Coordinates of C-alpha atoms in Angstrom, one line a residue:
X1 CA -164.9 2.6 11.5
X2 CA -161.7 2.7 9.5
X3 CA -162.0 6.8 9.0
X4 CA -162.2 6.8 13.1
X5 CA -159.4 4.7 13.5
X6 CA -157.3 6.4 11.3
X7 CA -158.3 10.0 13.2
X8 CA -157.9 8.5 16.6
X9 CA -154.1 7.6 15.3
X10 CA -153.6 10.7 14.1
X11 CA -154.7 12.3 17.2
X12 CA -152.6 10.1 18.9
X13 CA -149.5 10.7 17.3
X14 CA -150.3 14.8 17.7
X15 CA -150.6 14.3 21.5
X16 CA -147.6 12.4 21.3
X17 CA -145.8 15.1 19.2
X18 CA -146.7 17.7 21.7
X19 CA -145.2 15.7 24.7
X20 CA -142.1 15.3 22.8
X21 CA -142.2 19.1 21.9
X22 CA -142.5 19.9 25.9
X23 CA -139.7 17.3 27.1
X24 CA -137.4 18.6 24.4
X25 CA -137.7 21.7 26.4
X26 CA -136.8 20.7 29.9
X27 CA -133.5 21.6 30.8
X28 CA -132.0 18.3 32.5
X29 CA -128.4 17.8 34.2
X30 CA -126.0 17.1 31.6
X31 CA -122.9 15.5 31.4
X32 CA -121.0 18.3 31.6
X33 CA -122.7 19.5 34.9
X34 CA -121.7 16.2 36.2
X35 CA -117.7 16.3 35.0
X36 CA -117.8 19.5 36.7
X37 CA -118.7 18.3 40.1
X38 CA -115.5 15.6 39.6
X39 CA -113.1 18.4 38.1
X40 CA -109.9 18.0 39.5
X41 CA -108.5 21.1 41.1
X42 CA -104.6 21.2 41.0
X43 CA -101.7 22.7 43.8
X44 CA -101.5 25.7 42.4
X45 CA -105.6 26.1 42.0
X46 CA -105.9 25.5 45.7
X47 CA -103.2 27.9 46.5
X48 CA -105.2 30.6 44.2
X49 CA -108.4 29.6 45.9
X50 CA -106.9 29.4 49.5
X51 CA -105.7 33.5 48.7
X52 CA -109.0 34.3 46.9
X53 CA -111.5 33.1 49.8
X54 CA -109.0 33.9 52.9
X55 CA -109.5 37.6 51.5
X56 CA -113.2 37.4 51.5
X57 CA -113.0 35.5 54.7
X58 CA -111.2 38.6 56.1
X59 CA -113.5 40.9 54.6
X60 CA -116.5 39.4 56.9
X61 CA -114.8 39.1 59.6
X62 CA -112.4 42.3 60.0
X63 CA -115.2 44.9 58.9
X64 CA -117.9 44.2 61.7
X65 CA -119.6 46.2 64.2
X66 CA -119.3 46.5 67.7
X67 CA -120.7 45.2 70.1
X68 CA -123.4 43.6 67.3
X69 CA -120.5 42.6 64.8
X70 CA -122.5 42.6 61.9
X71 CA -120.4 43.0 58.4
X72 CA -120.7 46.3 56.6
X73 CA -123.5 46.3 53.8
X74 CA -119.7 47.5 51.8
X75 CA -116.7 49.9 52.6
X76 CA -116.9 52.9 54.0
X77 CA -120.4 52.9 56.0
X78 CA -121.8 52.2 58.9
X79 CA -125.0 50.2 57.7
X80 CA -125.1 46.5 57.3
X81 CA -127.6 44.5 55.1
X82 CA -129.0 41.6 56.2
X83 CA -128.5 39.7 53.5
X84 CA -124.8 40.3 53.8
X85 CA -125.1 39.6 56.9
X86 CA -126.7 36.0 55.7
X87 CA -123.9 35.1 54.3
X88 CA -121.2 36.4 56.7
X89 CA -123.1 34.2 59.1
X90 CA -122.3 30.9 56.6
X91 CA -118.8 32.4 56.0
X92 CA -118.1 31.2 60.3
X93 CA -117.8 27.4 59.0
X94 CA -115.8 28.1 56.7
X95 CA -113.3 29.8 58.9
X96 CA -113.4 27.0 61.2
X97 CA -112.8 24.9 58.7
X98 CA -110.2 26.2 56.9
X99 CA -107.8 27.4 60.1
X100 CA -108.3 30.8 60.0
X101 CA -110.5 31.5 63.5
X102 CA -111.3 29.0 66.0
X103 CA -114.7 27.3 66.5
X104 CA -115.2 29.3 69.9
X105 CA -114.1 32.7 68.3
X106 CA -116.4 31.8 65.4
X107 CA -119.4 30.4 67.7
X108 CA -119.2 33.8 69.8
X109 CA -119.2 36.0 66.5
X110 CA -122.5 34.2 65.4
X111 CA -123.8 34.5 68.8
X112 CA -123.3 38.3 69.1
X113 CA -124.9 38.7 65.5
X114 CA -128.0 36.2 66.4
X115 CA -128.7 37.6 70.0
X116 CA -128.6 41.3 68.2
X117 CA -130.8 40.8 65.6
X118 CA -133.4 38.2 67.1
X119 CA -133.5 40.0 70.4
X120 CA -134.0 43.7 68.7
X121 CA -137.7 44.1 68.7
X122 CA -137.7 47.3 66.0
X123 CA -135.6 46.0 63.0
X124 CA -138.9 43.4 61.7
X125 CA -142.4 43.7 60.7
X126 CA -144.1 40.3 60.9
X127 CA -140.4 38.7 61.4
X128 CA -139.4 39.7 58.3
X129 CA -136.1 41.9 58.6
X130 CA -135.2 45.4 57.6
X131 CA -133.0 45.6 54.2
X132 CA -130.3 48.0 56.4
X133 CA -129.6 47.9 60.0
X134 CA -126.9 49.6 62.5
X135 CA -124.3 47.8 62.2
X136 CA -123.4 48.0 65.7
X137 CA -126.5 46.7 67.8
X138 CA -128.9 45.7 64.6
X139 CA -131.4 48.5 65.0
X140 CA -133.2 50.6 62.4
X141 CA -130.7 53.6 61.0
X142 CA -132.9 56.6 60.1
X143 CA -129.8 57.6 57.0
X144 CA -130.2 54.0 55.7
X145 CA -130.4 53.8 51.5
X146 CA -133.8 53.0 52.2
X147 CA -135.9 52.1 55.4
X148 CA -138.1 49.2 54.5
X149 CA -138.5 45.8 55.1
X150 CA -137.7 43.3 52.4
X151 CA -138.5 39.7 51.4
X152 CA -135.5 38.9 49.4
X153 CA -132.4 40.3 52.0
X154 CA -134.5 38.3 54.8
X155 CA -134.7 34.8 52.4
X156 CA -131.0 35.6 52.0
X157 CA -130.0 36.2 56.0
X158 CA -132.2 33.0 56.5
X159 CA -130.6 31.0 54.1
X160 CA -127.0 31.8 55.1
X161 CA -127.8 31.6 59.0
X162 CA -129.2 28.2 58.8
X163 CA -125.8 26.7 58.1
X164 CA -124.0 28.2 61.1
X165 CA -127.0 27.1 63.1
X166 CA -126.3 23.1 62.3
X167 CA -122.5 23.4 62.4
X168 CA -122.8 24.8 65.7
X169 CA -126.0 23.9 67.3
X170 CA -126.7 25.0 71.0
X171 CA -128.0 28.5 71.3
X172 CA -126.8 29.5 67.8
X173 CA -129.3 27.1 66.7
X174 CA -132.1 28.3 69.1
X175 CA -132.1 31.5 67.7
X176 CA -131.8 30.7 63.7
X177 CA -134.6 28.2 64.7
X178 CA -136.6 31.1 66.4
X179 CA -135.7 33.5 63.3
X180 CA -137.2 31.1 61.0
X181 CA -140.3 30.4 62.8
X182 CA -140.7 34.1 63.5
X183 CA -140.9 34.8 59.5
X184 CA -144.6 35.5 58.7
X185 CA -144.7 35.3 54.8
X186 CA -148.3 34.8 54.5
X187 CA -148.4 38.4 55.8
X188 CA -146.3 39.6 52.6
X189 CA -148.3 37.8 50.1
X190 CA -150.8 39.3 47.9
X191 CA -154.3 38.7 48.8
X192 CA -155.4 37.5 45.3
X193 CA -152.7 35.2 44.1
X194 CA -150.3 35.0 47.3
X195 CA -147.6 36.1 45.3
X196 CA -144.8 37.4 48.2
X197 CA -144.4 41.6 47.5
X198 CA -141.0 43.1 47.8
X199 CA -141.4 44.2 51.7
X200 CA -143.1 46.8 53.8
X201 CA -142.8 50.0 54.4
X202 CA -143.6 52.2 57.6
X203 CA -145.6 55.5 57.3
X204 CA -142.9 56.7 60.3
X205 CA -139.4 56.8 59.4
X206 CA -138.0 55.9 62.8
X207 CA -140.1 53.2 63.9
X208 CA -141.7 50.0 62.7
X209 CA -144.4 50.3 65.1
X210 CA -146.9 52.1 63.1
X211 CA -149.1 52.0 60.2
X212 CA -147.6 51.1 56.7
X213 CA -148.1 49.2 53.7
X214 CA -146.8 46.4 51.6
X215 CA -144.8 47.7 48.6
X216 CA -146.5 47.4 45.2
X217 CA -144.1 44.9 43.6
X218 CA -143.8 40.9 44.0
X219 CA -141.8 38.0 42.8
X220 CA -143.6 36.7 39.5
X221 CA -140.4 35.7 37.2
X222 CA -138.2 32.9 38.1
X223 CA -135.0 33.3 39.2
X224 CA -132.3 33.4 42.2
X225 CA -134.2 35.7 44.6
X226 CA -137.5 34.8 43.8
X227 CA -136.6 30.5 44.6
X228 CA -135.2 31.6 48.1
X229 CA -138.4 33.5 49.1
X230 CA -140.6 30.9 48.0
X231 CA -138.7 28.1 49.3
X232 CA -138.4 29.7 52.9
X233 CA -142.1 31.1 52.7
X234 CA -143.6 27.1 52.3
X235 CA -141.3 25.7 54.2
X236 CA -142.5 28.1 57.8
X237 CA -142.8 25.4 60.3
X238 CA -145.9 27.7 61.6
X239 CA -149.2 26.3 59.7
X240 CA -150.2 30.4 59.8
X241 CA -147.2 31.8 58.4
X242 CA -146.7 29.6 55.0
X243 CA -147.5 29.7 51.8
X244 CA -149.1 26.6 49.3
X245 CA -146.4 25.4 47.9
X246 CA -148.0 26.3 44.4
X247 CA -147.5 29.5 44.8
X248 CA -143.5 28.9 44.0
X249 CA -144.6 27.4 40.9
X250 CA -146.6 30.3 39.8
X251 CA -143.5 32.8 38.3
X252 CA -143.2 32.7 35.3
X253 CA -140.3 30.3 33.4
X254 CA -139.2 31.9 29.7
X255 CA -136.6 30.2 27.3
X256 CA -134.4 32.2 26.1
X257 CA -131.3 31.1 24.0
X258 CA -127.9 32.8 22.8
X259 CA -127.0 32.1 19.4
X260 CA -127.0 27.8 18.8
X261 CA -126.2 27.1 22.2
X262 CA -128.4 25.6 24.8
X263 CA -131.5 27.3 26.0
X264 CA -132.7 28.1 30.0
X265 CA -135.2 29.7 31.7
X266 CA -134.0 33.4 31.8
X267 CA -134.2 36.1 34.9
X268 CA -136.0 39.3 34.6
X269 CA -133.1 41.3 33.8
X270 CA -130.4 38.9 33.1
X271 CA -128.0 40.0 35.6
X272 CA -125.3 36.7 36.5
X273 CA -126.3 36.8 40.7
X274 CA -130.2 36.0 40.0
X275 CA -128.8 33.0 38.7
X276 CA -126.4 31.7 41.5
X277 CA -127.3 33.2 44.1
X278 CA -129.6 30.3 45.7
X279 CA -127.4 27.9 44.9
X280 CA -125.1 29.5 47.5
X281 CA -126.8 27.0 49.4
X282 CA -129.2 24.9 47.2
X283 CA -127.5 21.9 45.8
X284 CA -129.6 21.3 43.1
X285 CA -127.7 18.4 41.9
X286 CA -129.0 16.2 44.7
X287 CA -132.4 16.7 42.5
X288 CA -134.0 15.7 39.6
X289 CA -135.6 18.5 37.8
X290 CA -138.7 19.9 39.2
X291 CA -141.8 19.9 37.3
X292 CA -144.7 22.7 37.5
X293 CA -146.8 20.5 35.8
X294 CA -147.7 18.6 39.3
X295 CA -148.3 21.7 41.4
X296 CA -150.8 23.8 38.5
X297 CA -148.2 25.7 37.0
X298 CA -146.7 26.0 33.4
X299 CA -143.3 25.5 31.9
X300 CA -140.7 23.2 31.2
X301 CA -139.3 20.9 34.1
X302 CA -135.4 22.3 35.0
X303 CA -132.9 21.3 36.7
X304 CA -131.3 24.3 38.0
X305 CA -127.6 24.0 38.3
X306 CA -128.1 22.7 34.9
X307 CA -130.0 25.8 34.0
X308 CA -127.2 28.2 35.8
X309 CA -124.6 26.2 33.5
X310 CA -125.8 27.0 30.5
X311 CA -126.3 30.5 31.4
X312 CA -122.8 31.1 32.8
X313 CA -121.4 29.4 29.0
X314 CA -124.2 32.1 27.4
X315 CA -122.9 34.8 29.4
X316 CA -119.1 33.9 28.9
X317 CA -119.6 33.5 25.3
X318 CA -121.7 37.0 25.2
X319 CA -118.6 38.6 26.8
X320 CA -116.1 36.9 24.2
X321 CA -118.1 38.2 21.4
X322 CA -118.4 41.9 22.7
X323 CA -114.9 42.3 23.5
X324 CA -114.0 43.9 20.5
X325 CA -116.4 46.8 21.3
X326 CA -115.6 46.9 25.5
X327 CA -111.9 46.5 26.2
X328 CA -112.4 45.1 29.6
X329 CA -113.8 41.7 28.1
X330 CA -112.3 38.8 26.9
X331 CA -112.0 35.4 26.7
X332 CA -110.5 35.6 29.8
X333 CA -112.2 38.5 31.3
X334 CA -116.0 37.7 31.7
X335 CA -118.5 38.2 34.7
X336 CA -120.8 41.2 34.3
X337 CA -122.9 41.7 37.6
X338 CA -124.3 44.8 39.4
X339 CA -121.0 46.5 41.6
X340 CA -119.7 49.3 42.4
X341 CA -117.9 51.0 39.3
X342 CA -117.6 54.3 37.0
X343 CA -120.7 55.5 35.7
X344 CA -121.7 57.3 32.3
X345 CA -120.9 60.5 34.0
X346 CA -117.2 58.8 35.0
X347 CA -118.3 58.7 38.5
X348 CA -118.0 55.7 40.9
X349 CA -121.6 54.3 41.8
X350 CA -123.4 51.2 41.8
X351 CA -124.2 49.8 38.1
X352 CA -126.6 47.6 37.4
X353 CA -126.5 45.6 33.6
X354 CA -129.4 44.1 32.2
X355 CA -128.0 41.6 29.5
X356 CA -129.9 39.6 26.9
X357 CA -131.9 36.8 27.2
X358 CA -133.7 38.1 29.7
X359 CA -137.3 39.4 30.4
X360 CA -136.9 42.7 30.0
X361 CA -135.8 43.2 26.5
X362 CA -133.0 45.4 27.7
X363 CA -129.3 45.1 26.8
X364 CA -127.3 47.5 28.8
X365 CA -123.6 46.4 29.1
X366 CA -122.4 49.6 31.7
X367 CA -119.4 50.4 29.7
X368 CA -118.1 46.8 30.2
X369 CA -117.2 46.5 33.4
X370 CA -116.1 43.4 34.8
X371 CA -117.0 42.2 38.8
X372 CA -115.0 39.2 39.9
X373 CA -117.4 38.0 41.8
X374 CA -119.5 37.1 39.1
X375 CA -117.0 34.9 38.0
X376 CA -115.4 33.5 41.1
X377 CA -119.4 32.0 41.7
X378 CA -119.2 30.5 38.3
X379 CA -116.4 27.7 39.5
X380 CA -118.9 25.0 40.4
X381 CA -120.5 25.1 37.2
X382 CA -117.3 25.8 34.7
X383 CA -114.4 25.3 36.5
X384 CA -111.8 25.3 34.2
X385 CA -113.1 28.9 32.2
X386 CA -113.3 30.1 35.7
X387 CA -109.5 29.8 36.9
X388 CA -108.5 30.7 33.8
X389 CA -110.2 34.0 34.0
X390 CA -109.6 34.5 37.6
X391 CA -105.7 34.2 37.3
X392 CA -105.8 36.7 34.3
X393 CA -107.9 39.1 36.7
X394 CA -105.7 38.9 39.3
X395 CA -102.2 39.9 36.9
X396 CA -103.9 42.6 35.7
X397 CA -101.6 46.3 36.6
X398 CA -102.1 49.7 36.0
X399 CA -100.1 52.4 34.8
X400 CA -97.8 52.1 37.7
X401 CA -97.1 48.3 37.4
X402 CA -99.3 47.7 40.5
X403 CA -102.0 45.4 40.6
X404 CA -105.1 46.6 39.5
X405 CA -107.6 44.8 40.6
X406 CA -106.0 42.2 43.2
X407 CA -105.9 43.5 46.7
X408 CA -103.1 40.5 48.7
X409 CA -104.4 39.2 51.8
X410 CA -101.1 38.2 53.1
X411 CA -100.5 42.3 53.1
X412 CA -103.8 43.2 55.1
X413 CA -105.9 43.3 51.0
X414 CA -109.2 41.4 51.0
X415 CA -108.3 39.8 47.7
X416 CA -110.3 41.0 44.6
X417 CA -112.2 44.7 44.8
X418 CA -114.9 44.5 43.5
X419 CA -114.8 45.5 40.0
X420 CA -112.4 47.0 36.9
X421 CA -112.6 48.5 34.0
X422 CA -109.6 48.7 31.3
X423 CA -110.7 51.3 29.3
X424 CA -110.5 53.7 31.8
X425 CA -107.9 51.5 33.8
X426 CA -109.9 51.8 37.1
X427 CA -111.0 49.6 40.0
X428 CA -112.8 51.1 42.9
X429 CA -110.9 50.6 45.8
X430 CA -114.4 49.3 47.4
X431 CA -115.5 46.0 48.8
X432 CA -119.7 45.0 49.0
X433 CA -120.7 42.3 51.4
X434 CA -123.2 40.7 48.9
X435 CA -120.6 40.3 46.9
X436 CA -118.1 39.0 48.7
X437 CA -119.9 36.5 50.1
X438 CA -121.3 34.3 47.3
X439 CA -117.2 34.3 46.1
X440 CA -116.7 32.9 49.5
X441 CA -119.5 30.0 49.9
X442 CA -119.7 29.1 45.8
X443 CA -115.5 28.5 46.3
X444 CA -115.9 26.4 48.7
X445 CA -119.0 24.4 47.7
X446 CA -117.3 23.7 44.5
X447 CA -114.3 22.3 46.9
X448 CA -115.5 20.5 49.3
X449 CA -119.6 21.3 48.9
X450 CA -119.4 22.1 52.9
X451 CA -122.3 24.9 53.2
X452 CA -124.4 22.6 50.6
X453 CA -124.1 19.8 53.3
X454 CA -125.1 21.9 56.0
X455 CA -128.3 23.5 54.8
X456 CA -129.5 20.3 53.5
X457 CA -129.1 18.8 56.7
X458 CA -131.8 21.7 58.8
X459 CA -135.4 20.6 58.7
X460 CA -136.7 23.6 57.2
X461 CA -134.7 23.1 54.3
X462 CA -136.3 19.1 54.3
X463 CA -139.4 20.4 54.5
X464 CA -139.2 22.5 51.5
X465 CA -138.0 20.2 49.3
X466 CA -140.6 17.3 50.5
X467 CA -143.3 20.2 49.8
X468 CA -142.1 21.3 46.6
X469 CA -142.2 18.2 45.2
X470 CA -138.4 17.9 45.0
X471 CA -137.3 14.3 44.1
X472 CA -133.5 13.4 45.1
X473 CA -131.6 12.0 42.2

């Protein structure tokens, strides 16, 4: 009897080891998430912020179609993305807000953009948008990157209408409200696991009225892009057109760790924007931290402004530490994203970095360069390290003594372009909606957390965090 005791003790005490193993691993808000939230911006930091989000402001407003007025997907074309579109449409607030268009110039802007995209019958399959539409009247553009639907830019339009929609109710609302019950994610997921793919492509290039197929690809790894699908697609007010809500706990959550300092679940490839880019408009500080465990799935429990905190520091302190080998970094000069920038072959194009801990193993640093935009979005989670690095960025100069990378808005600029590199002392003189716009809304929610407010507020966004378990702090 003794002999049983003694194993059923040691048993015991393994179990409890285990448990204590797991909860060491959840990644929980910290103190330092919570100092951030009370960090007390100065003057002269609202004066920097004013000049840094007026240019973005201007950026979404002044480069819009006609009669459609949706944003440019970035300079110098006549597509738009809908995701950039997303977040022009919870850029209008903010205008309001902040003085720089009225409330019935900015109510009118989101009604042209709504009535063009809801009302245009060949820019969705199943409700779910086209990446790239005319920017004009929101139809499908033949000369479009690609001509596809897709999961992710539709999460994204969704997610930044929803705001506009409560700030200005009436028909603006009608028609986000219509958008989102019009969104048939069941029809995207897989048929084995109900894992959402990456969109749907039509066998005709000029139509969506015709035979086609899902594309091969879905969300499986946890991250930015992945939570807004699957928070949208169990949310559907339409019992036929959600998901389970275990499905969003089915990706995959790996630790990953730089150096000593504290681990977090990583992305696929690492890249800054999969981890900020939901919290655009998910404030995940209202929340404990969510826990697989109840829905089927596996992993630690996370809290994920927490999680995007500790990422940012890793990321910061990655850039720090390769400075000596890429010019453009520094202690003050940090936020590697994907942007528009000189390629191995010194010409502009669109890099995209993969930077360790990550999923895919790779650590590909794109000669250095540095996006702003990455960093801007990092002021609700590190305020301090952020305006620091911002007010470096925007002294930089070039040859000439002219700014290099800072583009005034008080002289017709649009504030930061979108990248620089200081080896080969260049900055594209580009702008790129999706970048733009996270500066924009991630400014001002560390401010005065206004688009936060308003997308917790819609029922859509209630619904998804009743049905994914989501308990409020």
């Amino acid at each position: 009897m003794a002999y049983r005791s003694n194993l059923c003790a040691l048993a015991a005490l393994l179990v409890a080891g285990c448990s204590l193993l797991a909860h060491g691993q959840d990644i929980l808000l910290s103190p330092e998430a919570d100092a951030a939230r009370r960090y007390p911006f100065t003057e002269e930091d609202n004066l920097l912020l004013d000049e840094i989000q007026r240019g973005c402001f201007n950026y979404l407003w002044n480069e819009a179609g006609d009669p459609a007025k949706l944003v440019r997907d970035r300079t110098n074309t006549e597509v738009s993305s809908v995701a950039a579109v997303g977040f022009q449409l919870s850029a209008l607030p903010i205008g309001v807000e902040r003085g720089w268009v009225s409330r019935e110039e900015a109510e009118q802007r989101a009604l042209a953009i709504l009535r063009a995209l809801v009302k245009e019958k060949d820019n969705k399959k199943f409700g779910i948008y086209l990446h790239f539409v005319d920017r004009h009247n929101a139809k499908l553009i033949t000369d479009a990157p690609e001509v596809q639907t897709s999961t992710v830019d539709h999460a994204i339009l969704q997610s930044g209408a929803i705001p506009a929609g409560i700030y200005f109710g009436g028909e603006v609302r009608e028609l986000v409200d219509k958008l989102i019950a019009d969104a048939n994610w069941k029809a995207y997921a897989r048929p084995d696991d109900q894992l959402l793919s990456f969109g749907w492509r039509s066998s005709k290039l000029d139509t969506l009225d015709a035979e086609g197929e899902l594309r091969p690809w879905v969300w499986h790894v946890t991250g930015a892009e992945e939570t807004l699908c699957y928070m949208h697609a169990v949310a559907s007010p339409k019992d036929d057109h959600k998901l389970d809500p275990t499905v969003a706990y089915k990706m995959k959550r790996k630790l990953g760790q730089h150096s000593n300092m504290l681990p977090y679940i990583v992305t696929w490839n690492g890249a800054m924007f999969t981890y900020f880019f939901d919290q655009c408009w998910i404030d995940y500080r209202r929340f404990e931290a969510d826990d697989p465990a109840e829905f089927g799935g596996e992993g630690p429990r996370v809290n994920w402004f927490e999680n995007t905190r500790r990422a940012f520091a890793a990321h910061r302190q990655r850039c720090i530490e390769k400075s000596p080998e890429l010019i453009s970094l520094g202690q003050n000069r940090w936020g590697v994203g994907p942007c528009i920038g000189l390629n191995e072959l010194q010409q502009v194009g669109y890099l995209v970095q993969e930077l360790l801990p990550n999923h895919s193993g790779m650590d590909q640093w794109q000669g250095g360069t540095v996006a702003p935009y990455v960093t801007a979005s990092a002021l609700p989670f590190m305020p301090a390290e952020t305006l620091a690095a911002l007010r470096e960025m925007k002294e930089l100069k070039n040859a000439t003594g002219y700014p290099l990378v800072w583009r005034s808005p008080s002289e017709g600029g649009y504030g930061f372009l979108d990248s620089f590199n200081l080896e080969h002392m260049h900055a594209p003189d580009e702008y790129v909606g999706i970048d733009v716009g996270p500066m924009l809304l991630l400014i001002e929610n560390a401010r005065t957390g206004l688009i936060w407010n308003l997308f917790h507020q819609h029922p859509n966004t209630r619904r998804a965090v009743e049905r994914l378990g989501w308990v409020e702090r």
